[in-house]
Coordinates of C-alpha atoms in Angstrom, one line a residue:
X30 CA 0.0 0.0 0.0
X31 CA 1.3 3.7 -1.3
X32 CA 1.4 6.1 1.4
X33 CA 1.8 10.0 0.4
X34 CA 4.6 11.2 3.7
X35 CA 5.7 14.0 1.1
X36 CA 2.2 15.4 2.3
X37 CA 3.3 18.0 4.7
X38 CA 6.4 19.0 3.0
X39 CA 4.2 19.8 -0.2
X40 CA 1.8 22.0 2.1
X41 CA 4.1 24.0 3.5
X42 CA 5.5 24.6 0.7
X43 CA 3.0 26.2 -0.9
X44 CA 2.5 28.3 1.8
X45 CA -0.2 26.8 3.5
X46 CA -0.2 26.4 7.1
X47 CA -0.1 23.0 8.6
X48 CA -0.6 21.2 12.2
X49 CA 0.7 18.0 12.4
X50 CA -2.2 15.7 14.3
X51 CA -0.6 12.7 15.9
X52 CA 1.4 9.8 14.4
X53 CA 0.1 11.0 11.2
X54 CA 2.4 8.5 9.2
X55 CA 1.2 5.4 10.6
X56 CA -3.1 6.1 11.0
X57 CA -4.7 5.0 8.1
X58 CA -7.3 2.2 7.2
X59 CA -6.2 -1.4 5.8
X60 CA -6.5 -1.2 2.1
X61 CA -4.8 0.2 -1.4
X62 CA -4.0 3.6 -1.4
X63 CA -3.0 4.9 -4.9
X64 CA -4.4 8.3 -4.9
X65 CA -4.6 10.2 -8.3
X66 CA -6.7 13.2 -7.3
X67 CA -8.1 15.6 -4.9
X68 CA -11.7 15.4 -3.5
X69 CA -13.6 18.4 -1.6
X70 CA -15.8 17.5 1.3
X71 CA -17.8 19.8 4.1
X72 CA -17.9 18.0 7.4
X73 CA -21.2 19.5 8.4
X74 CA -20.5 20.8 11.5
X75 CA -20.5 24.6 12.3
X76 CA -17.3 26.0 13.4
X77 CA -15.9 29.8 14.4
X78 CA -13.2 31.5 14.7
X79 CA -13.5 30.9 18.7
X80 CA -14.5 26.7 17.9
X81 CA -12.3 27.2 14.5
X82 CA -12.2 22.8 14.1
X83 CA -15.1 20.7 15.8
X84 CA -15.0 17.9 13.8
X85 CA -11.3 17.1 14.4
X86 CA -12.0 14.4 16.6
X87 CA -14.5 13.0 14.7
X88 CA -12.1 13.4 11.4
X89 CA -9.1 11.0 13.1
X90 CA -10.7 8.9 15.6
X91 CA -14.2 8.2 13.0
X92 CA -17.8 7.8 14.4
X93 CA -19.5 4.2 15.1
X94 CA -20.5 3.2 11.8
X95 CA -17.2 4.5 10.3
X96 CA -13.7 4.4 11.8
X97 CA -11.6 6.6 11.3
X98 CA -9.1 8.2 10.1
X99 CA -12.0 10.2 7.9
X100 CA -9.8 12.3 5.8
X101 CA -6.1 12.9 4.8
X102 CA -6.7 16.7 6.4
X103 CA -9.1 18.9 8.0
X104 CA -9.7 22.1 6.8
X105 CA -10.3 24.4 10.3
X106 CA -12.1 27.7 10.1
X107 CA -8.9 30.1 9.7
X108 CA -7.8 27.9 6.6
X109 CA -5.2 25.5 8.8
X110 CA -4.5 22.2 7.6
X111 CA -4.6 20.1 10.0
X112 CA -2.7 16.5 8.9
X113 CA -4.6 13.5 9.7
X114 CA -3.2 10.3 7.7
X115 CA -0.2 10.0 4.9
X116 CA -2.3 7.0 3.8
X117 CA -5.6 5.3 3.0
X118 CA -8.9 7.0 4.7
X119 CA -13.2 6.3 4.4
X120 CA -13.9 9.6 3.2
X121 CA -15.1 8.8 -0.2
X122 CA -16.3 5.1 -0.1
X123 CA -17.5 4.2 -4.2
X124 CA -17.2 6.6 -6.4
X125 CA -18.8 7.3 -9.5
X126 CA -17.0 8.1 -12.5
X127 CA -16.8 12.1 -12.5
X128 CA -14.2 13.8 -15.2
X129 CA -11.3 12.1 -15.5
X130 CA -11.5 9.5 -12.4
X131 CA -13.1 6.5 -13.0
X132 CA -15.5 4.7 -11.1
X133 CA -14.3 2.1 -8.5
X134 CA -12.9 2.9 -4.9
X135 CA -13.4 6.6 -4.1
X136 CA -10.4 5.7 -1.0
X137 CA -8.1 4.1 -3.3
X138 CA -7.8 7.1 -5.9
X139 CA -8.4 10.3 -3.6
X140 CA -6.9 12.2 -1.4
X141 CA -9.3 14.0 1.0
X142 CA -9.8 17.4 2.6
X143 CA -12.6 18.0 5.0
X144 CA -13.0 21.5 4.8
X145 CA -15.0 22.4 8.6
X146 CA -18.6 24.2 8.0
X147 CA -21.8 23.1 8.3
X148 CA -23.0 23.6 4.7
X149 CA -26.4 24.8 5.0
X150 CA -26.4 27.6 7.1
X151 CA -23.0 28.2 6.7
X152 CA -20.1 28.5 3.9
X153 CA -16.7 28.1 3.7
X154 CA -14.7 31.0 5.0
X155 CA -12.4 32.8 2.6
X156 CA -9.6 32.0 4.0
X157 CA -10.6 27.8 3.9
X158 CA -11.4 28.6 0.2
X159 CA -7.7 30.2 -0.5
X160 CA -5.8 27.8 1.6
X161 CA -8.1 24.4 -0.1
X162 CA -7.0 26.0 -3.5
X163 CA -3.2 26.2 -2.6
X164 CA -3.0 23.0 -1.3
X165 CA -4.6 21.0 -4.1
X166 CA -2.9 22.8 -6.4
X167 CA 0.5 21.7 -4.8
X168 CA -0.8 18.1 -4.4
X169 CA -2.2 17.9 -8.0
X170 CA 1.4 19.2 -9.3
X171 CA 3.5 16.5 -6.8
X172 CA 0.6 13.6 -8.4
X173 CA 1.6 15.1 -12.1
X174 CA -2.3 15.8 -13.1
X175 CA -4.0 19.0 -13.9
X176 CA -7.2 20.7 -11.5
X177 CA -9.6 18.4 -13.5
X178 CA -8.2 16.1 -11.3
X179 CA -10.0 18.4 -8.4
X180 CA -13.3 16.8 -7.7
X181 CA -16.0 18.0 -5.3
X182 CA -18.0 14.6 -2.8
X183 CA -21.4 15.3 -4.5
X184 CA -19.5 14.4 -8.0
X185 CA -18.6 11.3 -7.2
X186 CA -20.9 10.3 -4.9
X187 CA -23.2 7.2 -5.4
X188 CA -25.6 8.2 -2.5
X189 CA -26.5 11.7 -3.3
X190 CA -23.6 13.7 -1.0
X191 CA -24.3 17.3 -1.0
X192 CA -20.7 18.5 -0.1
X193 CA -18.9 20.8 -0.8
X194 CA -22.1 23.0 -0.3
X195 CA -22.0 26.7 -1.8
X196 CA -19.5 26.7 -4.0
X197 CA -19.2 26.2 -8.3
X198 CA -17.1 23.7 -8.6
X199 CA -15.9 24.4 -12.0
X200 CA -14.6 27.8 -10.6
X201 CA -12.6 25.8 -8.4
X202 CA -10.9 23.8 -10.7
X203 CA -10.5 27.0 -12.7
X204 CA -8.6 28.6 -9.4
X205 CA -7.1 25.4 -9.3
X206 CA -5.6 26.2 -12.6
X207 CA -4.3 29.4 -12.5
X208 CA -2.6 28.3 -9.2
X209 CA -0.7 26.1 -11.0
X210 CA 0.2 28.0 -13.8
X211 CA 1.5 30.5 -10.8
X212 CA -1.0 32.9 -10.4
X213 CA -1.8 34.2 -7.2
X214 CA -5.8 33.5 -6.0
X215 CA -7.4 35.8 -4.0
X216 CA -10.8 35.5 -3.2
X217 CA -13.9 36.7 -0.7
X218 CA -17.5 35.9 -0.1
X219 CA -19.9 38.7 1.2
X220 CA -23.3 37.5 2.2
X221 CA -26.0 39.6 3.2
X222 CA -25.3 39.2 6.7
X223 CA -21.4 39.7 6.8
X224 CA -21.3 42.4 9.6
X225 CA -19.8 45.5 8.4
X226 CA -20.2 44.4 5.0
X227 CA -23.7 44.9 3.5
X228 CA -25.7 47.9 4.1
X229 CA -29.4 48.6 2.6
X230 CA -32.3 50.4 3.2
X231 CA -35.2 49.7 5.7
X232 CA -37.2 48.8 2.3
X233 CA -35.4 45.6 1.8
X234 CA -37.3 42.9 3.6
X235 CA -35.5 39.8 5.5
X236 CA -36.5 36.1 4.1
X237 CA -35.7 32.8 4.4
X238 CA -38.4 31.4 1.7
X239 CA -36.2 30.1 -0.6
X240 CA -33.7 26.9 0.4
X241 CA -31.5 28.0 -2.7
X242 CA -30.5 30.3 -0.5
X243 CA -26.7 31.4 0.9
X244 CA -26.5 31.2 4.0
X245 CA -29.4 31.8 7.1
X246 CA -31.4 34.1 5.3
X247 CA -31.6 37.3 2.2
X248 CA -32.9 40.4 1.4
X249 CA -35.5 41.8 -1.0
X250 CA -37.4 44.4 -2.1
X251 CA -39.8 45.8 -4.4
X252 CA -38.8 46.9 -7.9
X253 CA -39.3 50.7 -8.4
X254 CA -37.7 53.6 -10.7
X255 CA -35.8 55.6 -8.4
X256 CA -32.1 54.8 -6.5
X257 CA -32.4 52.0 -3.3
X258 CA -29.2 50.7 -4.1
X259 CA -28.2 47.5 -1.3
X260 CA -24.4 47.3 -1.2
X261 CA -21.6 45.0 -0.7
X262 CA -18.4 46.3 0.5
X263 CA -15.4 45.0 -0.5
X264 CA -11.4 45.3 0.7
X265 CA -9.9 44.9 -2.8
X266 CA -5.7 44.1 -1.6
X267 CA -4.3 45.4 -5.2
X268 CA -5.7 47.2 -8.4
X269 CA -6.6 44.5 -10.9
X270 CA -8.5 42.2 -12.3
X271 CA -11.4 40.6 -10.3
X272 CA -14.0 37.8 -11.3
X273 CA -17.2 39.0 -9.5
X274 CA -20.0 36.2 -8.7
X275 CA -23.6 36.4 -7.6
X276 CA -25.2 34.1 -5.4
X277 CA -29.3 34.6 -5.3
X278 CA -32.1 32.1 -4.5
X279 CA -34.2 30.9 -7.7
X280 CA -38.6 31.3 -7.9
X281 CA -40.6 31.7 -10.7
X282 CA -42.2 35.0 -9.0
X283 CA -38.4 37.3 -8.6
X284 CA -37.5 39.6 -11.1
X285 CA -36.1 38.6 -14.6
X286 CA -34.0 41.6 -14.9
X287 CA -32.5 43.0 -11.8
X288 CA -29.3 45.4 -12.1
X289 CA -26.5 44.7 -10.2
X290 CA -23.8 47.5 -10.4
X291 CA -19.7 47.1 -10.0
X292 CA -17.6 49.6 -9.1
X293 CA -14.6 49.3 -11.3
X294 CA -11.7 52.0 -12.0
X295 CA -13.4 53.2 -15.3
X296 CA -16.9 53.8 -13.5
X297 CA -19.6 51.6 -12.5
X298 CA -20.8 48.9 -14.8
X299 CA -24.6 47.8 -14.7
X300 CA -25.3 43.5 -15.1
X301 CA -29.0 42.5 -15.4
X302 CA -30.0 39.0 -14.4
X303 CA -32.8 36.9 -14.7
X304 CA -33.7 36.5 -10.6
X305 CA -36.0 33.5 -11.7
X306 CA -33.7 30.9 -11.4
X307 CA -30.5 30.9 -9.1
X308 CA -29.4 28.7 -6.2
X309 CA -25.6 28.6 -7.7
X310 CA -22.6 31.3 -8.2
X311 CA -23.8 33.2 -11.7
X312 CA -20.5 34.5 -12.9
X313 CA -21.5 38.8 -13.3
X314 CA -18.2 39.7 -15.0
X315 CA -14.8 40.1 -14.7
X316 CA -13.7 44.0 -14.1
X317 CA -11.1 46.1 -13.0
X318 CA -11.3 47.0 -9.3
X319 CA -9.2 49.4 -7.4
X320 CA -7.5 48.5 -3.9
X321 CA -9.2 50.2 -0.7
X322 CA -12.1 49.1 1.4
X323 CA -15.1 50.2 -0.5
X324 CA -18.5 49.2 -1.6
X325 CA -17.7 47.7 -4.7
X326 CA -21.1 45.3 -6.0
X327 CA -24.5 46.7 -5.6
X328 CA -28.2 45.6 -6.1
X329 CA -30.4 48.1 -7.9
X330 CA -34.3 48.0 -7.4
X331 CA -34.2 50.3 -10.5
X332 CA -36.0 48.0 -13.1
X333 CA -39.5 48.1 -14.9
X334 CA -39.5 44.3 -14.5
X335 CA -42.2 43.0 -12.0
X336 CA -41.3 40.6 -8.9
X337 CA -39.0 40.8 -5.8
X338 CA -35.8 41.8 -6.2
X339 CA -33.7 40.0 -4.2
X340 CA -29.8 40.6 -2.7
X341 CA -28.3 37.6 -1.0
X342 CA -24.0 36.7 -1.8
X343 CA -21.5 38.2 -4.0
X344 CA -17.9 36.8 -4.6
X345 CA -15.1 38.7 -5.8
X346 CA -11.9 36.8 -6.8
X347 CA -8.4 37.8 -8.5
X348 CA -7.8 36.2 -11.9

């Protein structure tokens, strides 16, 4: 049986901060272990920056129907890795085939990290987003493959696994990519109920109707021709480039053209969307944005379109 000891050595390298858990060498499950890619998992549990790793008991020591170890490294709240197992671990089981990996034994061909939220009333933090990217991206380069090699748990699943919950995974494996080719990603979610980061007026309403949602709950408002802009502000670290991504919860009855406006070095730029459909990351643009702490993405009610207009996530991140 392969083991992977190179594991920590490869992190570190990449700039991503590690805690060794344990006789991480030696803990793994009986079995092959030939990994050829990188699978994404949540653990479901809700950490903090106070409780920044729950499940890392659970992750090494397993639960009664599965032993552990659960994973080859926990993901904590602050983007940590903490370093379970250099070998073999049940946290894929069968796999279906999903891009390049074949179907067959999910714990044979991948390498794990269980990234620590609870996936449905919370996301991953931006800082377990960067430091997930980094690391498989430095894996996928020590296993020779590219990021299509970078699968999420509800691709490969045979049971209908919801993990890695709020996030495109085809923008991952895009991040993943321009990682490897040695660009730097940078990259931050503002929800709706980020303090200090979303302001609006008292005519946007607070729902939680919709379980497409991001997050606990969203705001909405009627549509009307005059300026009720709800705002999303945003510490940009350097003048450049910026992919910006909308998260909003899809019903028949929401607007089909609701503006949202970026505030980019050449002036702001107006997007409409169709708010009938959603539940994902819809990709708004990418744009110039300056550096500074500023509201940079913006939800107009201006639009002659009936239905709710509605302001849940956005996601900026450096291309």
């Amino acid at each position: 049986m392969a083991t992977i000891p190179w594991l920590v050595d490869v992190l570190r390298a990449a700039g991503v901060q590690v805690v060794v858990e344990g006789d991480w060498l030696n803990r793994m499950r009986p079995g092959d272990f030939n990994p050829i890619g990188v699978l994404w998992h949540h653990t479901a549990a809700t950490s903090s920056a106070t409780n920044p790793h729950p499940a890392l008991n659970v992750c090494i020591n397993g639960r009664s129907d599965l032993p552990g170890p659960l994973c080859q490294a926990l993901v904590d709240y602050h983007g940590v890795f903490h370093v379970i197992s250099a070998g073999r671990c049940n946290h894929a089981g069968t796999a279906r085939a999903s891009g390049p990996i074949p179907a067959g034994d999910g714990n044979t061909m991948l390498i794990g990290w269980e990234i620590d939220y609870n996936g449905v009333s919370q996301e991953m933090t931006a800082a377990q987003y960067n430091a997930s990217i980094a690391a498989t991206a430095a894996v996928l380069t020590r296993l020779g493959k590219d990021s299509s090699y970078a699968r999420g748990h509800r691709e490969t699943s045979t049971s209908g696994k919801i993990d890695p919950s709020f996030i495109d995974l085809n923008v991952m494996r895009s991040d993943v990519a321009a990682k490897m080719a040695g660009g730097g990603t940078w990259s931050t979610i503002v929800d709706n109920t980020t303090a200090g980061r979303f302001t609006a007026s008292a005519n946007w309403g607070v729902s939680t109707y919709s379980g497409q949602r991001y997050g606990a709950d969203y705001r909405y408002a009627n549509p009307v021709l005059a300026s009720d802009v709800a705002w999303y502000k945003v510490n940009i670290p350097a003048t450049a480039n910026y992919r910006v991504d909308a998260w909003w919860p899809g019903v028949s009855g929401y607007n089909s053209a609701t503006p949202y406006i970026v505030s980019t070095t050449t002036g702001n730029k107006t997007v409409v969307v169709d708010q009938r459909t959603g539940g994902t990351w819809r990709t708004l643009g990418t744009f110039n944005l300056a550096a500074g702490d500023a509201n940079r993405v913006g939800v107009s009610r201006w639009t002659t379109a009936s239905g709710l207009v509605i302001a849940d996530a956005i996601r900026v991140t450096r291309v």
